[in-house]
Coordinates of C-alpha atoms in Angstrom, one line a residue:
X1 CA 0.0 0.0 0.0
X2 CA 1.2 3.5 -0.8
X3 CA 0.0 6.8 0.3
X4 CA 0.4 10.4 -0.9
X5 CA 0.1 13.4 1.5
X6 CA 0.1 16.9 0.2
X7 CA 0.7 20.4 2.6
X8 CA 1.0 23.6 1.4
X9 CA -1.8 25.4 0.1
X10 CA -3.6 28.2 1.2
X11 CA -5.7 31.6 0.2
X12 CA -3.0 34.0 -1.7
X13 CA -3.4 37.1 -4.2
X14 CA -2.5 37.5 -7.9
X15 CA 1.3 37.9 -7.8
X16 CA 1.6 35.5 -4.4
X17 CA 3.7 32.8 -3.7
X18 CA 3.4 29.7 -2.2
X19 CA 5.0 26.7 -1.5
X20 CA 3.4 22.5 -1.6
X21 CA 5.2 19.7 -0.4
X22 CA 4.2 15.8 -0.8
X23 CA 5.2 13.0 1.1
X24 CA 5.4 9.4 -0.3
X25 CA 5.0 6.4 2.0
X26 CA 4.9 2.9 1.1
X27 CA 5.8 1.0 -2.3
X28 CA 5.5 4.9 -3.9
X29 CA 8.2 5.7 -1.6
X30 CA 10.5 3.8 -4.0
X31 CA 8.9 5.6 -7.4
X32 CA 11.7 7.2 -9.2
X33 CA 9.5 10.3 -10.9
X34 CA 7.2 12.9 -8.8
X35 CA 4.5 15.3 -10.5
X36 CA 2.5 17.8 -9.2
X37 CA -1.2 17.4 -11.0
X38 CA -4.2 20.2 -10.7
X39 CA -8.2 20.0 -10.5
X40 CA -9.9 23.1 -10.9
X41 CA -14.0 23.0 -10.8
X42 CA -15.8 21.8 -13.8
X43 CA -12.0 20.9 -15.3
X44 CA -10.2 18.0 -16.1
X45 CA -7.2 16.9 -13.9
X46 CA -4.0 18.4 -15.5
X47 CA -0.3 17.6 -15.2
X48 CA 1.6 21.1 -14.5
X49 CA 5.6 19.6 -13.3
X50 CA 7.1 16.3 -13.2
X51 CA 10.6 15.6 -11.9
X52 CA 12.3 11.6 -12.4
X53 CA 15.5 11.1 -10.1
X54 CA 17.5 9.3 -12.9
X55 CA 18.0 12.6 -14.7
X56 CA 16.7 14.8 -17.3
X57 CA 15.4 18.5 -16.5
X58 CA 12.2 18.8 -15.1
X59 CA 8.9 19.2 -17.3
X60 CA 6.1 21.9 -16.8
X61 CA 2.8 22.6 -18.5
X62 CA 3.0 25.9 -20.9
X63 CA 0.7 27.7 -18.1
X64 CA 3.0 27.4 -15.3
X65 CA 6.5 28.0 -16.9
X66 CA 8.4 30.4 -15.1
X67 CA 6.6 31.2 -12.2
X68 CA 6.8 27.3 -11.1
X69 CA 9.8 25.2 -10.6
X70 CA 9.4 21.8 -8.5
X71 CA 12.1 19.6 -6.8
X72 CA 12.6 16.6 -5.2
X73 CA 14.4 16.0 -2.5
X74 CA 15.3 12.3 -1.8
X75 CA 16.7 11.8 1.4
X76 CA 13.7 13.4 2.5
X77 CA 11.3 11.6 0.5
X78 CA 9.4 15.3 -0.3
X79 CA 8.5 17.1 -3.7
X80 CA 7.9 20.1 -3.1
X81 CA 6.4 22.9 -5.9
X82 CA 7.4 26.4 -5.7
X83 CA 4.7 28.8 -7.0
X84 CA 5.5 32.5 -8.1
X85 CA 3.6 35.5 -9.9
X86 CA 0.3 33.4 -9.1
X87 CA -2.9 34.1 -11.3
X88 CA -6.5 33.6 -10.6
X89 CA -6.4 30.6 -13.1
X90 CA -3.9 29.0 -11.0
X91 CA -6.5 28.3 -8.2
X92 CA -7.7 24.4 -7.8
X93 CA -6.7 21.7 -6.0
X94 CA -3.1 20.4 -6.3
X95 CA -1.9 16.7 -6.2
X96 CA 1.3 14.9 -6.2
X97 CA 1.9 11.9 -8.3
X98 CA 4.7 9.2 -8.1
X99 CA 5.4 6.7 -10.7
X100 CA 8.7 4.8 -12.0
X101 CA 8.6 6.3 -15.2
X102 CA 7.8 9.5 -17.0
X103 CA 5.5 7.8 -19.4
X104 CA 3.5 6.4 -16.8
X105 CA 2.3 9.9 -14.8
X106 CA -1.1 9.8 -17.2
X107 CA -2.1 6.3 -15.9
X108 CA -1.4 7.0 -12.1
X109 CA -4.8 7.0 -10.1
X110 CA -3.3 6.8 -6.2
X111 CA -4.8 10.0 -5.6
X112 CA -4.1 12.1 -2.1
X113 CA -6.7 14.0 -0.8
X114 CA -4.8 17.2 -2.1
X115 CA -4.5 20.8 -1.2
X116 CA -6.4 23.5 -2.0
X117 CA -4.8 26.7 -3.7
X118 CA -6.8 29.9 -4.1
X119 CA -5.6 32.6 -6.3
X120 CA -7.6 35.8 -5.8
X121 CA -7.4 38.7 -8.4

């Protein structure tokens, strides 16, 4: 069994910053890639960063590029997300993600209960 607990959010306004952080227990502890997903009302779940541990730079959506940057931190088993210049459309629920594989992140359903992130203008 594998569990996926996400901290973090919070109330901010346009041009805020905040910071998430997930923890991985269980077999996910082992997973060498982390992602941060989003779930905004009425919207599909969308991957915005993704990180893998056996190289390569990290990967962002086009919407998040350059105010976001995530990292992972091993010996600590956290990923943490770094949000900068925050919009209004930024503003849903965040989750984290671990698979072995960057391929794999669209298939992963171990879902958190995720935390909340609201942008206001």
């Amino acid at each position: 069994q594998g569990q996926l607990v996400e901290s973090g959010g919070g109330s901010v306004q346009a041009g805020g910053s905040l910071r998430l952080s997930c923890v991985a227990s269980g077999y996910l502890y082992a997973l060498s890639c982390r992602g941060w997903f989003r779930q905004a009302p009425g919207k599909e779940r969308e991957l915005v960063a993704r990180i893998c541990t056996y190289g390569g730079p990290p990967d962002y959506a086009d919407s998040v590029k350059g105010r976001f940057a995530i990292s992972q931190d091993v010996a600590r088993n956290t990923v943490t997300l770094q949000m900068n210049s925050l919009k209004p459309e930024d503003t849903a629920t965040y989750y984290c993600a671990a698979v072995r594989r960057m391929s794999e992140f669209q298939n992963f359903n171990n879902w958190g209960q995720g935390t909340q992130v609201t942008v206001s203008s």
